[in-house]
Amino acid sequence: MSTRATIAATAVGLGSLRENPLRTVLSMLGVIIGVAALVSVISLGDVMQAFVRGELERTTDLQNLVVHAQTQRLVEGDWVPNHNYPVFTPHELADLNESLPLSRGGFMQIGGNARIVSQRTGKHRSVSVAATTFDASDDGRVKLAAGRLFTQSEATHNAPVIVLSYKLASELADGRGAESIVDETVRVRGLPRQVIGVFAFVKGERGYSAGVPYAAASNVFGSGVSLRTPQMIIKARAVEDIDAVRQGIQDWLATRYRDWQQSVEINTREQQLDQTAQAFSIMKLFLGALAGISLLVGGIGIMNIMLANVTERTREIGVRKAIGARGRDIQLQFLTETVAVSCVGSMLGIALGAIMTAGTVVGIRMWTKADGVSFVLSPSTVMLAVAAAVTIGLAFGTYPARRAAGLSPIDAIRHE
């Protein structure tokens, strides 16, 4: 078919749509509803996935990779001391963070137990204490009920400060409220430390915890905890990035430590990661299947309208073929109409789907008070909706177009 014939057939198809606005709207309605359902369902799936990711990131260590030296190694079924393990320092941590573009950074931590006594009330508790570097406390996701976190200067100079968990602060305050203990003094292993902050309340919180600057580890734990085996905790940007971050850590170790496989261990939550990735995939496939059914219904509607269109315009088709139009011209005309209806319908459907999603998100936030739920409309969702609509239009418009192209001119002109 020549370019001129193609343009002429396309123009006839578009002109037919303008001349019959009611029929065009009816043809478009199924696409609009189908695409709106597709966009809304997939977008709500993205909203739920983003919310779940945020909750996992905020409340779990699923995206964390823990790097620590092994003081023992297994030799012929027996554990023997490992004297060649590396001793990680904040300098090594900074160097590692610079080599991992897919991570959110990391921190060093030494954990242990200590007894903390309130100098004001005399209350005391056995507490799980984490001595961490500044990078850990500079995390914007750490929520506080009162006060502040320790600064970089306080972290590196072993300032006598401490941050308490909400439950610990409440009990040490002896009924005055957790926030009231800020700026008071507690004693850790007999040494005074100023309470500068209280972590936010956590529902179901068990036990007692506190955080101190990394440089305070020797004073807080004494000789009961080895200071030569801190953990470097690296947080991946996303669950999908964990394998790449782990490979980056392995490359970094290989350039600095000979036989590091025998003296360093990298721990992740492999099983939980696989379960989370599978859950995300199943959720998106399920939601996409539901939306696909809606779009399929819209496609069937287009086919029915176009078949009725062919029947209604049988005489027109006969006249066109009698004056020289070929079957390919007629087929292109009807396909043009179908694709035009699908494209315009998909644009309107995207807008309607976005409005539906935004309204649903607002309703969820008002009903559940969940601030972490936010509107999401990704470019991939828009592209998928347009591609699906055009594909459905072509698939369901081909049969009516071929039927129109196959009509005999004489029979078509005689049709009443």
Coordinates of N, CA, C and O in Angstrom, one line a residue, residues 90-220:
P90 N 36.5 2.5 62.4 CA 35.7 3.5 61.7 C 36.3 3.9 60.4 O 35.6 4.3 59.4
H91 N 37.6 3.9 60.3 CA 38.3 4.2 59.1 C 38.0 3.2 58.0 O 37.7 3.6 56.8
E92 N 38.0 1.9 58.3 CA 37.6 0.9 57.3 C 36.2 1.0 56.9 O 35.8 0.8 55.8
L93 N 35.3 1.4 57.9 CA 33.9 1.5 57.6 C 33.7 2.7 56.6 O 32.9 2.5 55.6
A94 N 34.3 3.8 56.8 CA 34.2 4.9 55.9 C 34.7 4.5 54.5 O 34.0 4.9 53.4
D95 N 35.8 3.8 54.4 CA 36.3 3.4 53.1 C 35.3 2.4 52.4 O 35.1 2.5 51.2
L96 N 34.7 1.5 53.2 CA 33.8 0.5 52.6 C 32.5 1.3 52.1 O 32.0 1.0 51.0
N97 N 32.0 2.2 52.9 CA 30.8 3.0 52.5 C 31.0 3.7 51.1 O 30.1 3.8 50.3
E98 N 32.2 4.2 50.9 CA 32.5 4.9 49.7 C 32.5 4.0 48.5 O 32.3 4.4 47.3
S99 N 32.7 2.7 48.7 CA 32.8 1.8 47.6 C 31.5 1.1 47.3 O 31.4 0.2 46.4
L100 N 30.4 1.4 48.0 CA 29.1 0.8 47.8 C 28.1 1.8 47.4 O 27.3 2.3 48.2
P101 N 27.9 2.0 46.1 CA 26.9 3.0 45.6 C 25.5 2.6 45.9 O 24.6 3.5 45.9
L102 N 25.2 1.3 46.0 CA 23.8 0.8 46.2 C 23.4 0.7 47.7 O 22.4 0.1 48.0
S103 N 24.2 1.2 48.6 CA 23.9 1.1 50.0 C 23.5 2.5 50.5 O 23.8 3.6 49.9
R104 N 22.8 2.5 51.7 CA 22.4 3.7 52.4 C 23.5 4.1 53.4 O 23.3 5.0 54.2
G105 N 24.6 3.5 53.3 CA 25.7 3.8 54.3 C 25.6 2.7 55.4 O 24.9 1.7 55.3
G106 N 26.4 2.9 56.4 CA 26.4 1.9 57.4 C 27.0 2.4 58.7 O 27.4 3.6 58.8
F107 N 27.1 1.6 59.7 CA 27.6 2.0 61.0 C 28.3 0.8 61.7 O 28.1 -0.3 61.3
M108 N 29.1 1.1 62.7 CA 29.8 0.1 63.5 C 29.1 0.0 64.8 O 28.6 1.0 65.3
Q109 N 29.1 -1.2 65.3 CA 28.3 -1.4 66.6 C 29.0 -2.5 67.4 O 29.4 -3.5 66.9
I110 N 29.1 -2.2 68.7 CA 29.5 -3.3 69.7 C 28.3 -3.3 70.7 O 27.9 -2.3 71.3
G111 N 27.8 -4.5 70.9 CA 26.7 -4.7 71.9 C 27.2 -5.4 73.1 O 28.1 -6.2 73.1
G112 N 26.5 -5.1 74.2 CA 26.8 -5.8 75.5 C 25.7 -5.4 76.5 O 24.8 -4.7 76.2
N113 N 25.9 -5.8 77.7 CA 25.0 -5.5 78.8 C 25.7 -4.6 79.8 O 26.9 -4.7 80.0
A114 N 24.9 -3.8 80.5 CA 25.4 -3.0 81.5 C 24.2 -2.6 82.5 O 23.1 -2.6 82.1
R115 N 24.6 -2.3 83.7 CA 23.5 -1.9 84.6 C 23.5 -0.3 84.7 O 24.5 0.3 84.9
I116 N 22.3 0.2 84.5 CA 22.1 1.6 84.5 C 21.3 2.1 85.7 O 20.2 1.5 86.0
V117 N 21.8 3.1 86.4 CA 21.1 3.5 87.6 C 20.8 5.0 87.5 O 21.6 5.8 87.1
S118 N 19.5 5.4 87.8 CA 19.1 6.8 87.8 C 19.7 7.5 89.1 O 19.4 7.0 90.2
Q119 N 20.4 8.5 88.8 CA 21.0 9.2 90.0 C 19.9 10.0 90.8 O 20.1 10.2 92.0
R120 N 18.8 10.3 90.2 CA 17.7 11.0 90.8 C 16.8 10.1 91.6 O 16.5 10.4 92.8
T121 N 16.4 9.0 91.0 CA 15.4 8.1 91.7 C 16.0 6.9 92.3 O 15.3 6.2 93.1
G122 N 17.2 6.5 91.9 CA 17.8 5.3 92.4 C 17.4 4.1 91.8 O 17.9 3.0 92.1
K123 N 16.4 4.2 90.8 CA 16.0 3.0 90.1 C 17.1 2.5 89.2 O 17.9 3.2 88.7
H124 N 17.2 1.1 89.1 CA 18.3 0.6 88.2 C 17.7 -0.6 87.4 O 16.8 -1.3 87.8
R125 N 18.3 -0.8 86.3 CA 17.9 -1.9 85.4 C 19.1 -2.5 84.7 O 20.1 -1.7 84.4
S126 N 19.0 -3.7 84.3 CA 20.1 -4.4 83.5 C 19.6 -4.1 82.0 O 18.5 -4.5 81.6
V127 N 20.5 -3.5 81.3 CA 20.2 -2.9 80.0 C 21.1 -3.5 78.9 O 22.3 -3.7 79.1
S128 N 20.5 -3.7 77.7 CA 21.2 -4.1 76.5 C 21.7 -2.8 75.8 O 20.9 -2.0 75.4
V129 N 23.0 -2.6 75.8 CA 23.6 -1.3 75.3 C 24.3 -1.5 74.0 O 25.0 -2.5 73.8
A130 N 24.0 -0.6 73.1 CA 24.7 -0.6 71.8 C 25.6 0.6 71.7 O 25.1 1.7 71.8
A131 N 26.9 0.4 71.5 CA 27.9 1.5 71.3 C 28.0 1.6 69.8 O 28.5 0.6 69.1
T132 N 27.6 2.7 69.2 CA 27.6 2.9 67.7 C 28.3 4.1 67.3 O 28.6 5.0 68.0
T133 N 28.7 4.1 66.0 CA 29.3 5.2 65.4 C 28.3 6.3 65.1 O 27.1 6.1 65.1
F134 N 28.8 7.5 64.7 CA 27.9 8.6 64.4 C 27.0 8.3 63.3 O 25.8 8.8 63.2
D135 N 27.4 7.5 62.3 CA 26.6 7.2 61.1 C 25.3 6.6 61.5 O 24.3 6.8 60.9
A136 N 25.3 5.8 62.6 CA 24.1 5.1 63.0 C 23.1 6.1 63.6 O 21.9 6.1 63.3
S137 N 23.6 7.0 64.4 CA 22.7 8.0 65.1 C 22.3 9.1 64.1 O 21.3 9.8 64.4
D138 N 22.9 9.3 63.0 CA 22.6 10.3 62.1 C 21.5 9.9 61.1 O 21.3 10.5 60.1
D139 N 20.9 8.8 61.4 CA 19.9 8.2 60.5 C 18.5 8.9 60.7 O 18.0 8.9 61.8
G140 N 18.0 9.5 59.7 CA 16.8 10.3 59.8 C 15.6 9.4 60.1 O 14.5 9.9 60.5
R141 N 15.7 8.1 60.0 CA 14.6 7.2 60.3 C 14.5 6.9 61.7 O 13.5 6.3 62.2
V142 N 15.5 7.3 62.5 CA 15.4 7.0 64.0 C 14.5 8.1 64.6 O 14.6 9.3 64.4
K143 N 13.4 7.6 65.3 CA 12.4 8.5 65.9 C 12.7 8.7 67.4 O 13.0 7.7 68.1
L144 N 12.5 9.9 67.8 CA 12.7 10.2 69.2 C 11.5 10.7 69.8 O 10.7 11.4 69.2
A145 N 11.2 10.4 71.1 CA 10.1 10.9 71.9 C 10.5 12.2 72.5 O 9.6 13.1 72.7
A146 N 11.8 12.4 72.8 CA 12.3 13.7 73.4 C 13.8 13.7 73.2 O 14.4 12.7 73.0
G147 N 14.3 15.0 73.3 CA 15.7 15.1 73.2 C 16.3 15.0 71.8 O 15.7 15.3 70.8
R148 N 17.6 14.5 71.8 CA 18.3 14.4 70.5 C 19.2 13.2 70.5 O 19.3 12.5 71.5
L149 N 19.9 13.0 69.4 CA 20.9 12.0 69.3 C 22.3 12.6 69.5 O 22.4 13.8 69.4
F150 N 23.3 11.8 69.8 CA 24.6 12.4 70.0 C 25.2 12.8 68.7 O 24.9 12.2 67.6
T151 N 26.0 13.8 68.8 CA 26.7 14.4 67.6 C 27.9 13.7 67.2 O 28.4 12.8 67.9
Q152 N 28.5 14.0 66.0 CA 29.7 13.4 65.6 C 30.9 13.7 66.6 O 31.7 12.8 66.9
S153 N 30.9 14.9 67.1 CA 32.0 15.2 68.0 C 31.8 14.4 69.3 O 32.8 13.9 69.8
E154 N 30.6 14.3 69.8 CA 30.4 13.5 71.0 C 30.8 12.0 70.7 O 31.3 11.3 71.6
A155 N 30.5 11.5 69.5 CA 30.8 10.1 69.2 C 32.3 9.8 69.2 O 32.7 8.8 69.7
T156 N 33.1 10.8 68.6 CA 34.5 10.5 68.5 C 35.3 10.9 69.7 O 36.4 10.4 69.9
H157 N 34.7 11.6 70.6 CA 35.5 12.1 71.8 C 34.9 11.4 73.1 O 35.3 11.9 74.2
N158 N 34.1 10.4 72.9 CA 33.6 9.7 74.1 C 32.9 10.7 75.1 O 33.2 10.7 76.3
A159 N 32.0 11.5 74.6 CA 31.3 12.4 75.5 C 30.4 11.5 76.4 O 29.9 10.5 76.0
P160 N 30.2 12.0 77.7 CA 29.4 11.2 78.6 C 27.9 11.4 78.4 O 27.2 12.0 79.2
V161 N 27.4 10.9 77.3 CA 26.0 11.0 77.0 C 25.4 9.6 76.7 O 26.1 8.7 76.4
I162 N 24.1 9.6 76.7 CA 23.4 8.3 76.5 C 22.0 8.6 76.0 O 21.4 9.6 76.4
V163 N 21.4 7.7 75.2 CA 20.1 7.8 74.7 C 19.4 6.5 75.2 O 19.9 5.4 75.0
L164 N 18.2 6.7 75.8 CA 17.5 5.6 76.4 C 16.3 5.2 75.6 O 15.6 6.0 75.0
S165 N 15.9 3.9 75.7 CA 14.6 3.4 75.1 C 13.5 4.0 75.9 O 13.6 4.4 77.1
Y166 N 12.3 4.1 75.3 CA 11.1 4.7 76.0 C 10.8 3.9 77.3 O 10.5 4.5 78.3
K167 N 10.8 2.6 77.2 CA 10.4 1.8 78.4 C 11.4 2.0 79.5 O 11.0 2.1 80.7
L168 N 12.7 2.0 79.2 CA 13.7 2.2 80.2 C 13.6 3.6 80.8 O 13.6 3.7 82.1
A169 N 13.4 4.6 80.0 CA 13.3 5.9 80.5 C 12.0 6.1 81.4 O 12.1 6.7 82.5
S170 N 10.9 5.4 81.0 CA 9.7 5.5 81.8 C 9.9 4.9 83.2 O 9.5 5.5 84.2
E171 N 10.6 3.8 83.3 CA 10.8 3.1 84.6 C 11.8 3.8 85.4 O 11.7 3.9 86.7
L172 N 12.9 4.3 84.8 CA 13.9 5.1 85.6 C 13.3 6.4 86.1 O 13.7 6.9 87.2
A173 N 12.3 7.0 85.4 CA 11.7 8.3 85.8 C 10.8 8.1 86.9 O 10.4 9.0 87.6
D174 N 10.3 6.8 87.2 CA 9.5 6.5 88.3 C 8.2 7.2 88.3 O 7.8 7.9 89.3
G175 N 7.5 7.2 87.2 CA 6.1 7.7 87.1 C 6.1 9.2 86.7 O 5.0 9.7 86.5
R176 N 7.2 9.8 86.4 CA 7.2 11.2 86.0 C 7.1 11.4 84.5 O 7.0 12.5 84.0
G177 N 7.1 10.3 83.8 CA 7.0 10.4 82.3 C 8.4 10.2 81.7 O 9.4 10.7 82.2
A178 N 8.4 9.5 80.6 CA 9.7 9.2 80.0 C 10.5 10.4 79.6 O 11.7 10.5 79.7
E179 N 9.8 11.4 79.0 CA 10.4 12.6 78.5 C 11.1 13.4 79.6 O 12.0 14.2 79.4
S180 N 10.6 13.3 80.9 CA 11.2 14.1 82.0 C 12.6 13.7 82.3 O 13.3 14.5 83.0
I181 N 13.1 12.6 81.9 CA 14.4 12.1 82.3 C 15.5 12.8 81.4 O 16.7 12.7 81.7
V182 N 15.1 13.5 80.3 CA 16.1 14.2 79.5 C 16.8 15.2 80.3 O 16.2 16.0 81.1
D183 N 18.1 15.3 80.2 CA 19.0 16.2 80.9 C 19.4 15.7 82.3 O 20.2 16.4 83.0
E184 N 18.8 14.6 82.7 CA 19.2 14.1 84.0 C 20.4 13.2 83.9 O 20.8 12.9 82.7
T185 N 21.0 12.7 85.0 CA 22.2 11.9 84.9 C 21.9 10.5 85.4 O 21.1 10.3 86.3
V186 N 22.4 9.6 84.6 CA 22.4 8.1 85.0 C 23.8 7.6 85.2 O 24.7 8.2 84.6
R187 N 24.0 6.5 85.9 CA 25.3 6.0 86.0 C 25.4 4.6 85.3 O 24.5 3.8 85.5
V188 N 26.4 4.5 84.5 CA 26.7 3.2 83.8 C 28.0 2.7 84.3 O 29.0 3.3 84.0
R189 N 27.9 1.5 84.9 CA 29.1 1.0 85.6 C 29.8 2.0 86.5 O 31.0 2.1 86.6
G190 N 28.9 2.7 87.2 CA 29.4 3.7 88.2 C 29.8 5.0 87.6 O 30.1 6.0 88.4
L191 N 29.9 5.2 86.3 CA 30.3 6.5 85.7 C 29.1 7.3 85.2 O 28.2 6.7 84.6
P192 N 29.1 8.6 85.5 CA 27.9 9.4 85.1 C 27.8 9.6 83.6 O 28.8 9.9 83.0
R193 N 26.6 9.6 83.1 CA 26.3 10.0 81.7 C 25.0 10.8 81.7 O 24.0 10.4 82.4
Q194 N 25.0 11.8 80.9 CA 23.8 12.7 80.8 C 22.8 12.1 79.7 O 23.2 11.7 78.6
V195 N 21.6 12.0 80.1 CA 20.5 11.5 79.2 C 20.2 12.6 78.2 O 19.7 13.7 78.7
I196 N 20.5 12.5 76.9 CA 20.2 13.5 76.0 C 19.0 13.2 75.1 O 18.6 14.1 74.3
G197 N 18.5 12.0 75.1 CA 17.4 11.7 74.3 C 16.7 10.4 74.7 O 17.2 9.6 75.5
V198 N 15.4 10.3 74.3 CA 14.6 9.1 74.6 C 14.0 8.6 73.2 O 13.4 9.4 72.5
F199 N 14.3 7.4 72.9 CA 13.7 6.9 71.6 C 12.2 6.8 71.7 O 11.6 6.7 72.8
A200 N 11.6 6.9 70.5 CA 10.1 6.9 70.5 C 9.5 5.6 71.0 O 10.2 4.5 71.0
F201 N 8.3 5.7 71.5 CA 7.6 4.5 72.0 C 7.4 3.5 70.9 O 7.0 3.8 69.8
V202 N 7.6 2.2 71.2 CA 7.4 1.1 70.3 C 6.4 0.2 71.0 O 6.6 -0.3 72.1
K203 N 5.3 -0.1 70.3 CA 4.3 -0.9 70.8 C 4.8 -2.4 71.0 O 5.5 -2.9 70.1
G204 N 4.6 -2.9 72.1 CA 5.1 -4.3 72.4 C 6.5 -4.3 72.8 O 7.2 -5.4 72.7
E205 N 7.1 -3.2 73.1 CA 8.6 -3.2 73.4 C 8.9 -4.1 74.6 O 8.2 -4.0 75.7
R206 N 9.9 -4.9 74.5 CA 10.3 -5.8 75.5 C 11.8 -5.5 75.9 O 12.6 -5.2 75.1
G207 N 12.0 -5.7 77.2 CA 13.4 -5.4 77.7 C 13.8 -4.0 77.7 O 12.9 -3.1 77.4
Y208 N 15.0 -3.7 77.9 CA 15.5 -2.3 78.0 C 16.7 -2.2 77.1 O 17.6 -3.1 77.1
S209 N 16.8 -1.0 76.5 CA 18.0 -0.8 75.6 C 18.4 0.7 75.7 O 17.7 1.5 76.2
A210 N 19.6 0.9 75.3 CA 20.2 2.2 75.3 C 21.3 2.3 74.2 O 21.9 1.3 73.8
G211 N 21.6 3.5 73.8 CA 22.7 3.8 72.9 C 23.7 4.8 73.4 O 23.3 5.8 74.0
V212 N 25.0 4.5 73.2 CA 26.1 5.4 73.6 C 27.0 5.5 72.4 O 27.0 4.7 71.5
P213 N 27.8 6.6 72.4 CA 28.8 6.7 71.4 C 29.8 5.5 71.3 O 30.1 4.9 72.3
Y214 N 30.2 5.3 70.1 CA 31.1 4.1 69.8 C 32.4 4.2 70.7 O 32.8 3.2 71.2
A215 N 32.9 5.4 70.8 CA 34.1 5.5 71.6 C 33.9 5.2 73.1 O 34.9 5.1 73.8
A216 N 32.7 5.1 73.6 CA 32.4 4.8 75.0 C 32.4 3.4 75.3 O 32.2 3.0 76.4
A217 N 32.6 2.5 74.3 CA 32.5 1.1 74.5 C 33.4 0.5 75.6 O 33.0 -0.3 76.4
S218 N 34.6 1.0 75.7 CA 35.6 0.4 76.7 C 35.1 0.8 78.1 O 35.3 0.0 79.0
N219 N 34.5 2.0 78.3 CA 34.1 2.4 79.6 C 32.8 1.7 80.0 O 32.5 1.4 81.1
V220 N 31.9 1.5 79.0 CA 30.6 0.9 79.3 C 30.6 -0.6 79.5 O 30.0 -1.1 80.4

